[in-house]
mmCIF file of C-alpha atoms and ligand atoms in Angstrom:
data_model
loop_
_atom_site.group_PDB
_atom_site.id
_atom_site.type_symbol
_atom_site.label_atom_id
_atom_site.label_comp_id
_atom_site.label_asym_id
_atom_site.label_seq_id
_atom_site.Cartn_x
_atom_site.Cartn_y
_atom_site.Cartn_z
ATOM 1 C CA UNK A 1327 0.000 0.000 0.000
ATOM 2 C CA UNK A 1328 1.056 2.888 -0.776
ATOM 3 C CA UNK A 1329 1.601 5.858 1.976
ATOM 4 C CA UNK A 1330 -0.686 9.405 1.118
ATOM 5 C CA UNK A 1331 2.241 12.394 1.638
ATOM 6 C CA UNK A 1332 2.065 14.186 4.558
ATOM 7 C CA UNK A 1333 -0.033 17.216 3.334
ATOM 8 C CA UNK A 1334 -0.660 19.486 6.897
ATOM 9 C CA UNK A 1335 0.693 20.352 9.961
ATOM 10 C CA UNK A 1336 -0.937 18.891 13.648
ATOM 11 C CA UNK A 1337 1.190 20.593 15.936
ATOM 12 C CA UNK A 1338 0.541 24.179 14.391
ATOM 13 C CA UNK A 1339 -1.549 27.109 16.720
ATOM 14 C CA UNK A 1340 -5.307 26.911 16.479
ATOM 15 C CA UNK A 1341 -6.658 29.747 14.725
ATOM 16 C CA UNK A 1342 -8.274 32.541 16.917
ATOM 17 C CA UNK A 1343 -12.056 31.734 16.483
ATOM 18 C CA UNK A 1344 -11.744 28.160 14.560
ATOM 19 C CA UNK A 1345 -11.056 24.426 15.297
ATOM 20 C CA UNK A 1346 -8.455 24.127 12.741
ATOM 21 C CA UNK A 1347 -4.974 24.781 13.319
ATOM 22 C CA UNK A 1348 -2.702 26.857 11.184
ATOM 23 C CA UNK A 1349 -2.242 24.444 7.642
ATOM 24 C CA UNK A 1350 -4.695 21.773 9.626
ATOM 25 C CA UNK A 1351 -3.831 18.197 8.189
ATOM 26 C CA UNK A 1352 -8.082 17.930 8.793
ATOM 27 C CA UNK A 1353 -9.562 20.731 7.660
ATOM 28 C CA UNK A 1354 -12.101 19.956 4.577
ATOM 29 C CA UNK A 1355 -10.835 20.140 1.129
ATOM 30 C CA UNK A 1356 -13.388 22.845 -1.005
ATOM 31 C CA UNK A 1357 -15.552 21.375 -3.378
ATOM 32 C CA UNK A 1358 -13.871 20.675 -7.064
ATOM 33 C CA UNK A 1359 -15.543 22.809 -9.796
ATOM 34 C CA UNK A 1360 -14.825 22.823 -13.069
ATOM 35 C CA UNK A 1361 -14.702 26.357 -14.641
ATOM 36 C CA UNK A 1362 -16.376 27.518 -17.027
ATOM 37 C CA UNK A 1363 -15.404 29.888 -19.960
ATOM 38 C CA UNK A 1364 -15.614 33.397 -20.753
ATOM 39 C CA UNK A 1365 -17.969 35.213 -23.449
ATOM 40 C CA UNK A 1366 -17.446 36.663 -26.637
ATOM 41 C CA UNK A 1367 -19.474 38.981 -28.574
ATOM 42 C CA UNK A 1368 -19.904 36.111 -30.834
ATOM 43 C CA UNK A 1369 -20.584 32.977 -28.498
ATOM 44 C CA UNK A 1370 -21.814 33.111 -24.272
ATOM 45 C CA UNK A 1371 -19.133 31.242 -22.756
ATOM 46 C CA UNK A 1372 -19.228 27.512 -21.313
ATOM 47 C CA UNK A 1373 -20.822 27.688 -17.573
ATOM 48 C CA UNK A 1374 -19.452 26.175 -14.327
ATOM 49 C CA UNK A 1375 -19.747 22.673 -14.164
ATOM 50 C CA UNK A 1376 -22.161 23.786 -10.102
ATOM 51 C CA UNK A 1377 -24.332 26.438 -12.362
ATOM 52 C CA UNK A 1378 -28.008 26.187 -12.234
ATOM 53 C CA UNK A 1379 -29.076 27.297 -16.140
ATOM 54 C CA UNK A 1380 -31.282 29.705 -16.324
ATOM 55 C CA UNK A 1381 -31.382 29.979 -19.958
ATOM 56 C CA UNK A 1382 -29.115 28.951 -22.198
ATOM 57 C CA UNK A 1383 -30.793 30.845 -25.836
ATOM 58 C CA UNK A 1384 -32.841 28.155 -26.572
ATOM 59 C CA UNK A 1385 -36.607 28.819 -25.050
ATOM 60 C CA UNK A 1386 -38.009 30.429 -21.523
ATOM 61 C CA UNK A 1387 -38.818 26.980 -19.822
ATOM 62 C CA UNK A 1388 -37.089 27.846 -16.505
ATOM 63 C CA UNK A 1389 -39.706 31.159 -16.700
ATOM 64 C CA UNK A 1390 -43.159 32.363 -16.790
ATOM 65 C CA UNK A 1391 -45.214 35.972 -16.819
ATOM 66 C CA UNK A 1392 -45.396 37.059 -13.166
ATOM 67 C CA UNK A 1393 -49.255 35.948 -13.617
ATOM 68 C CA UNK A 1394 -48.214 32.439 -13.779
ATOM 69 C CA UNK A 1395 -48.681 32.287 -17.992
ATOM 70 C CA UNK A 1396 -45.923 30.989 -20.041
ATOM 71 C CA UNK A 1397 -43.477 33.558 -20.817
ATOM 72 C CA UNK A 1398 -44.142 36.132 -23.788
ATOM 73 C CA UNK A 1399 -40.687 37.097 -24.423
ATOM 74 C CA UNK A 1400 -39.257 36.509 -27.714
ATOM 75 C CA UNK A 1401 -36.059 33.909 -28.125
ATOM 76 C CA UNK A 1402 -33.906 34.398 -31.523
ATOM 77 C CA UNK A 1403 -30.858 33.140 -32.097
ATOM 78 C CA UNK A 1404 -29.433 32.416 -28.583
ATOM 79 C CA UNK A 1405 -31.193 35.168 -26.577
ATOM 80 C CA UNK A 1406 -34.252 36.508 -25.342
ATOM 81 C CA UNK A 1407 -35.586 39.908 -26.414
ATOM 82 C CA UNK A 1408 -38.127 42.250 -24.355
ATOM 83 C CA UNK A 1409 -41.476 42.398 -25.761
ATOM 84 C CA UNK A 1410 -42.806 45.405 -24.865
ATOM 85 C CA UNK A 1411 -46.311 45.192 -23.345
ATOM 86 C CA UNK A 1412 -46.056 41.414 -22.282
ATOM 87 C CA UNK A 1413 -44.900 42.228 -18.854
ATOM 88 C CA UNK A 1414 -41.873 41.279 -16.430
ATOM 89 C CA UNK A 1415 -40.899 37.239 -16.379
ATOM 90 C CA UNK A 1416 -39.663 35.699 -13.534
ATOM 91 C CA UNK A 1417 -37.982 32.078 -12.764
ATOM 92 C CA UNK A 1418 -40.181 29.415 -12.130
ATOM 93 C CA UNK A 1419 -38.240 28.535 -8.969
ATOM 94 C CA UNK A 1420 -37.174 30.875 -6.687
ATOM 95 C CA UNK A 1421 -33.954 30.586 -4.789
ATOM 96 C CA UNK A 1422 -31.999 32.670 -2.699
ATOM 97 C CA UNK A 1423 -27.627 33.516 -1.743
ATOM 98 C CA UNK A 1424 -25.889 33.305 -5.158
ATOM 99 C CA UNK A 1425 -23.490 33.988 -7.259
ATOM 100 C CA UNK A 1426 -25.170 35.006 -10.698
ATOM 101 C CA UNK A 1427 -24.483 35.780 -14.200
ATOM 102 C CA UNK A 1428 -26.446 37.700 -16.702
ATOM 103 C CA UNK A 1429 -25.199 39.304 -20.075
ATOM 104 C CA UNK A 1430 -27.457 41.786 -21.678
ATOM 105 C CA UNK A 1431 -27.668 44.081 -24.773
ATOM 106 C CA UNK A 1432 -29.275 47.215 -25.688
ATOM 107 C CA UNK A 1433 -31.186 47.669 -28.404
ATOM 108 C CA UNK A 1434 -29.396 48.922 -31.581
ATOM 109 C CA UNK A 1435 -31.314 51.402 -32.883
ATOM 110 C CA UNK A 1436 -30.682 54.457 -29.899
ATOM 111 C CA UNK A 1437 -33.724 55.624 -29.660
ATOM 112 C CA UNK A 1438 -35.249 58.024 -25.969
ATOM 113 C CA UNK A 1439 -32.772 59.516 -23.266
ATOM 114 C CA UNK A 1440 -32.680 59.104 -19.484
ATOM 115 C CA UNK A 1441 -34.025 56.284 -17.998
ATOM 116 C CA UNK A 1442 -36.452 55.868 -21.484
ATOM 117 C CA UNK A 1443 -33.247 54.642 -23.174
ATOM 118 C CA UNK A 1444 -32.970 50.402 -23.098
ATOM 119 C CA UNK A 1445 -34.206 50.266 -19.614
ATOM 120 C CA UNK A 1446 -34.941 46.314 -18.336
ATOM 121 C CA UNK A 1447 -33.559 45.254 -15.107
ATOM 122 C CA UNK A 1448 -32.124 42.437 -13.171
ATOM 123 C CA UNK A 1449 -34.733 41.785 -10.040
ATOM 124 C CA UNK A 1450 -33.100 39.611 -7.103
ATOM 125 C CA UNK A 1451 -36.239 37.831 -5.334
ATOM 126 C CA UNK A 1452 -38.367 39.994 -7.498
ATOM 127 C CA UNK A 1453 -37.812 42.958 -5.349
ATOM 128 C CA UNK A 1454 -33.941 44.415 -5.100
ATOM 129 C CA UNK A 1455 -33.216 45.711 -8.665
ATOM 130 C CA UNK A 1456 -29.991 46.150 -10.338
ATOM 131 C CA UNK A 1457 -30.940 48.435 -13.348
ATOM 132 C CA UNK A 1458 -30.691 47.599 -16.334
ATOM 133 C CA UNK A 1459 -29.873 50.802 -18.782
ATOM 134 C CA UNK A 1460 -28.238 52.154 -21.882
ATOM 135 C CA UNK A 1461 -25.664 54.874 -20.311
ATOM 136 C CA UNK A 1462 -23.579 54.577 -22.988
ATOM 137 C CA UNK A 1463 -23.572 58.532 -23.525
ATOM 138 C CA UNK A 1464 -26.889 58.648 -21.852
ATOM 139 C CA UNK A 1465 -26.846 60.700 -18.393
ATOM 140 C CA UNK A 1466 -29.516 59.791 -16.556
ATOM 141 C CA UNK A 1467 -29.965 60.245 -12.534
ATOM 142 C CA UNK A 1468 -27.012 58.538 -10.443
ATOM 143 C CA UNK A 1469 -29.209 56.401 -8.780
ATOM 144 C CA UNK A 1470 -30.542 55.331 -12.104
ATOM 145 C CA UNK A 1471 -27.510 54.354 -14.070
ATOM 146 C CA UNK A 1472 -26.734 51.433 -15.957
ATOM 147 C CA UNK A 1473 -25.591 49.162 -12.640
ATOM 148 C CA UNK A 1474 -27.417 51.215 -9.934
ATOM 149 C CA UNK A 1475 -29.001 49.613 -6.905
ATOM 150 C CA UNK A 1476 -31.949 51.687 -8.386
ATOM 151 C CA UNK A 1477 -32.982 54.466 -6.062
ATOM 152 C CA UNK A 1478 -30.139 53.755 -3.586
ATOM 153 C CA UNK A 1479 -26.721 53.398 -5.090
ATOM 154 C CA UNK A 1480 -24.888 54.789 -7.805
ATOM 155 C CA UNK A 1481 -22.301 52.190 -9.494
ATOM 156 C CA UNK A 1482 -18.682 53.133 -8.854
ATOM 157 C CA UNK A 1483 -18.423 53.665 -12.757
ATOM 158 C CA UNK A 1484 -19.850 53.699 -15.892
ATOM 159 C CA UNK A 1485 -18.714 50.623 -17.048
ATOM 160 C CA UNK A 1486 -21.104 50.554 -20.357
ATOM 161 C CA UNK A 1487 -20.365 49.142 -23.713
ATOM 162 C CA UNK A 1488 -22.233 50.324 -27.119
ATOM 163 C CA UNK A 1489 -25.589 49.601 -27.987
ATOM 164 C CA UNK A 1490 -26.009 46.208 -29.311
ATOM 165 C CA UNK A 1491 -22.721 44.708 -27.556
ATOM 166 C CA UNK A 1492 -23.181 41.999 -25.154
ATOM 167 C CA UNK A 1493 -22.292 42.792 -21.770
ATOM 168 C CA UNK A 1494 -21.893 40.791 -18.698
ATOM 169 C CA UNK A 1495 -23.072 41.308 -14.697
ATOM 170 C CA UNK A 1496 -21.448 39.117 -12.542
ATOM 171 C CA UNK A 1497 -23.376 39.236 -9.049
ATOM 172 C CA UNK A 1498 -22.842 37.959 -5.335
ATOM 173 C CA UNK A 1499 -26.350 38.345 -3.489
ATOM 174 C CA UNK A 1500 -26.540 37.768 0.114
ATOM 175 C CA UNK A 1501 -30.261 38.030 1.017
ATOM 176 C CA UNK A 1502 -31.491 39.924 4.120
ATOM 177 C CA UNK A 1503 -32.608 37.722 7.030
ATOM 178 C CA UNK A 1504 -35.916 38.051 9.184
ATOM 179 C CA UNK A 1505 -37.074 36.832 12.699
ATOM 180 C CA UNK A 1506 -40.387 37.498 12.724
ATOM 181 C CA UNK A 1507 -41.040 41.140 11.881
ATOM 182 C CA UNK A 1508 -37.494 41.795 12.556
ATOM 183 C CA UNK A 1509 -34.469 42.568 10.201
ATOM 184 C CA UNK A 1510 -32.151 40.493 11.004
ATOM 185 C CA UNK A 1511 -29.301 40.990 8.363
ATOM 186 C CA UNK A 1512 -30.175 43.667 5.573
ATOM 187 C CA UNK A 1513 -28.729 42.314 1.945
ATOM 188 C CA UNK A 1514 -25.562 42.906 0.563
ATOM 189 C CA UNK A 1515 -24.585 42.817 -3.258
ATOM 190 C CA UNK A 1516 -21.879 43.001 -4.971
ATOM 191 C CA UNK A 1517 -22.287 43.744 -8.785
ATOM 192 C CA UNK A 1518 -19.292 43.521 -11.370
ATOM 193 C CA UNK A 1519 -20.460 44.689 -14.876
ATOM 194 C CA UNK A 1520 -17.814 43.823 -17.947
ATOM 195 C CA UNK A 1521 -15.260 42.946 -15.252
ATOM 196 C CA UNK A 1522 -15.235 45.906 -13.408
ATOM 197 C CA UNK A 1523 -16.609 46.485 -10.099
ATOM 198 C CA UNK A 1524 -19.839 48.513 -9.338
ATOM 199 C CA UNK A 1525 -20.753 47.616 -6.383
ATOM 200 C CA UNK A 1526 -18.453 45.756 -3.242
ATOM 201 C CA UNK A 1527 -20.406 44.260 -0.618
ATOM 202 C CA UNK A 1528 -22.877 46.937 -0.666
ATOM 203 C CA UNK A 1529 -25.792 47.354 1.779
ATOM 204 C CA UNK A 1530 -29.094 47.675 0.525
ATOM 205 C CA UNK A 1531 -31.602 49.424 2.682
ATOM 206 C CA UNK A 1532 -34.430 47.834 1.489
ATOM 207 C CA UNK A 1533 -36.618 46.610 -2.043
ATOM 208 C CA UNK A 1534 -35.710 49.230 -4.197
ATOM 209 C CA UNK A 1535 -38.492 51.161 -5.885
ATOM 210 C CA UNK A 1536 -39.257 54.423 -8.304
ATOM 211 C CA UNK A 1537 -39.497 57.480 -5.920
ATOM 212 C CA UNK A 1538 -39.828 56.118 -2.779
ATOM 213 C CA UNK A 1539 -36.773 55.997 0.264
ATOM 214 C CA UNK A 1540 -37.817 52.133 1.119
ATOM 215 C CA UNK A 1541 -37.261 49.601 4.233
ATOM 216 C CA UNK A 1542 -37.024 46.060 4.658
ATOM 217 C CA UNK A 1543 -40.506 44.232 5.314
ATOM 218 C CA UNK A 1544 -40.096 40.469 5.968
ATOM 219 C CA UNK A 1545 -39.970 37.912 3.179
ATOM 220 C CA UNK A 1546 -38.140 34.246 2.467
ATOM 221 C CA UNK A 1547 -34.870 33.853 1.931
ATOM 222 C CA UNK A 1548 -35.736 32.695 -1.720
ATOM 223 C CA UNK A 1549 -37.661 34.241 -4.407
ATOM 224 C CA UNK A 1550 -38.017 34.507 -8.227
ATOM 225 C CA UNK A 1551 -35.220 36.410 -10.505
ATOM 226 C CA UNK A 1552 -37.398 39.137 -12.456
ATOM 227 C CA UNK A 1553 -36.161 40.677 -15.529
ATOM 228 C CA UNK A 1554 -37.954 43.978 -16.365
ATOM 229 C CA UNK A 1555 -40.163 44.914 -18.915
ATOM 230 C CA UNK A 1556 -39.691 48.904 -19.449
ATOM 231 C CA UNK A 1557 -41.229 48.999 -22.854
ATOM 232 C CA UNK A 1558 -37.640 48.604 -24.293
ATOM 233 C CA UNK A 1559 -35.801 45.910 -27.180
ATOM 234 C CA UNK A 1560 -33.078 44.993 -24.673
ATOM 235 C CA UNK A 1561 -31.395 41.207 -25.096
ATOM 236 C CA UNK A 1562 -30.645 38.439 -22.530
ATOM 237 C CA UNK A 1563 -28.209 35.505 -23.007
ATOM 238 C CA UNK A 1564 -26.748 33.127 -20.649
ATOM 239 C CA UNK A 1565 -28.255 33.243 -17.757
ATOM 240 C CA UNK A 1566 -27.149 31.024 -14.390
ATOM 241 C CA UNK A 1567 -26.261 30.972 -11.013
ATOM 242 C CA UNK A 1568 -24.430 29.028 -8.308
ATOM 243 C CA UNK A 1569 -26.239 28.499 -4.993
ATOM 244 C CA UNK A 1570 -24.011 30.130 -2.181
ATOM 245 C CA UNK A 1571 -22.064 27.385 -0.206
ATOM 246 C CA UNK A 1572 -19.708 27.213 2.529
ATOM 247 C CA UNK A 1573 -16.713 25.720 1.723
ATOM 248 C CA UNK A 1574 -16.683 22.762 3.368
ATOM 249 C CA UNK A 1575 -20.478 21.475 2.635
ATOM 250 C CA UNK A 1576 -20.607 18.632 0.206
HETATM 251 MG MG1 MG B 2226 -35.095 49.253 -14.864
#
C-alpha cells in the first residue's frame, strides 16, 4: 500500500475563532468545480460545471409571466428579447444567496434619453433591482444608471459598452434575514459589470423602488429572478447561477 504524503501540519496554533490549526492536516478540502469559460461577442461562454441554467438561448422553460402564464418574451438566435407590453418574467423557482451571471444588450437602434433609453432590469427575489440601462452617452440620474441599486446606489463607474454589444453582470447576493417582523441581516450585493466592479459588498436598505426611500418588510430567503419589462428591445443571453455554499459542505 502505498503511503498518502504528509499534506498538513498537527502541531501548528489553532486559529483565533476556529477548530483548525494553522495548515490543519483535517480541515475539509473545497468542493472541485470545473470552470467555465468566458464570453465573446460572438458565443456566451461555457458555464461552471455547479451552475443552475437559467437559460441557455434556446426557449423560456425555466420562466413564466409574473401571472403564472408561459413567458411572452421573444427567443432568436441564442437570446431573449423584451417584448414590450407582455410584462416582467420571472424564474419558475425561486432561490436565494448566489453567485449570478447575466449578459445583456441594448437595443441597436438608440432611440429616448434618461431612464427611457434600453431600460430592463435584473430583479433579485423579485424585489432588489440592479438596473438595467443604456448609459452609454446617456446621463440619466445617479441612482438610475446602468448598474445602480436603483434608487439607492450609484455604481462606482460607468462601465457601459455600445448599444447592441453583449455585456456581462457578474453578481454575489446575500439576502437579508428576518425573525419574525425583525431585520435580522439587511442584503448585501456586490455587482461587477464587464469585469469591473460597481458595487463591493454593498448594503441595501431595502426593495428598491421608483421614488420612494424604502425599508425592509419580511420575506423568504428565496424568491423569483425578475427581468424587467420597461417597454424597451433589450437582449438576454446566458443566464445562471451558483447556490451560495460554505466551503466545506458537500
Ligand atoms: Mg429598470
Amino acid at each position: 500500500m502505498s503511503q498518502q504524503p504528509q499534506i498538513g501540519y498537527d502541531d501548528t496554533p489553532l486559529i483565533p475563532g476556529w477548530p483548525y490549526r494553522v495548515h490543519d492536516s483535517k480541515r475539509p478540502q473545497p468542493r472541485v468545480v470545473t470552470p467555465g469559460t468566458a464570453s465573446t461577442q460572438d458565443a456566451p461562454g461555457r458555464v461552471p460545471s455547479d451552475a443552475v441554467v437559467l437559460f441557455d438561448g434556446r426557449n423560456l422553460s425555466s420562466w413564466e409571466s409574473m401571472d403564472g402564464s408561459p413567458a411572452k418574451w421573444k427567443v432568436d438566435s441564442g437570446y431573449m428579447e423584451v417584448v414590450p407590453k407582455t410584462g416582467n418574467i420571472r424564474t419558475r423557482d425561486p432561490f436565494g444567496d448566489c453567485q449570478l451571471h447575466v449578459e445583456w444588450a441594448e437595443p441597436a437602434v438608440v432611440v429616448g434619453n434618461s431612464q427611457g433609453r434600453g431600460n430592463s432590469g435584473v430583479f433579485l427575489l423579485g424585489q432588489y433591482e440592479i438596473q438595467v440601462l443604456d448609459c452609454y452617452q446617456n446621463p440619466t440620474y445617479a441612482d438610475g444608471t446602468t448598474g445602480a441599486l436603483y434608487g439607492q446606489f450609484p455604481p462606482l463607474v460607468n462601465a457601459c459598452r455600445k448599444p447592441a454589444e453583449w455585456q456581462t453582470y457578474d453578481i454575489i447576493w446575500e439576502g437579508p434575514r428576518f425573525d419574525g417582523d425583525k431585520l435580522l441581516r439587511p442584503a448585501f450585493v456586490t455587482v461587477i459589470q464587464n469585469g469591473l466592479v460597481l458595487h463591493h459588498h454593498r448594503e441595501l436598505q431595502g426593495p428598491t423602488k421608483h421614488r420612494q426611500a424604502t425599508q425592509y418588510t419580511p420575506h423568504p430567503a428565496q424568491g423569483p429572478l425578475v427581468l424587467q419589462d420597461h417597454g424597451d428591445l433589450v437582449r438576454f443571453r446566458n443566464i445562471w447561477y451558483r447556490p451560495r455554499t460554505d466551503y466545506d459542505q458537500a
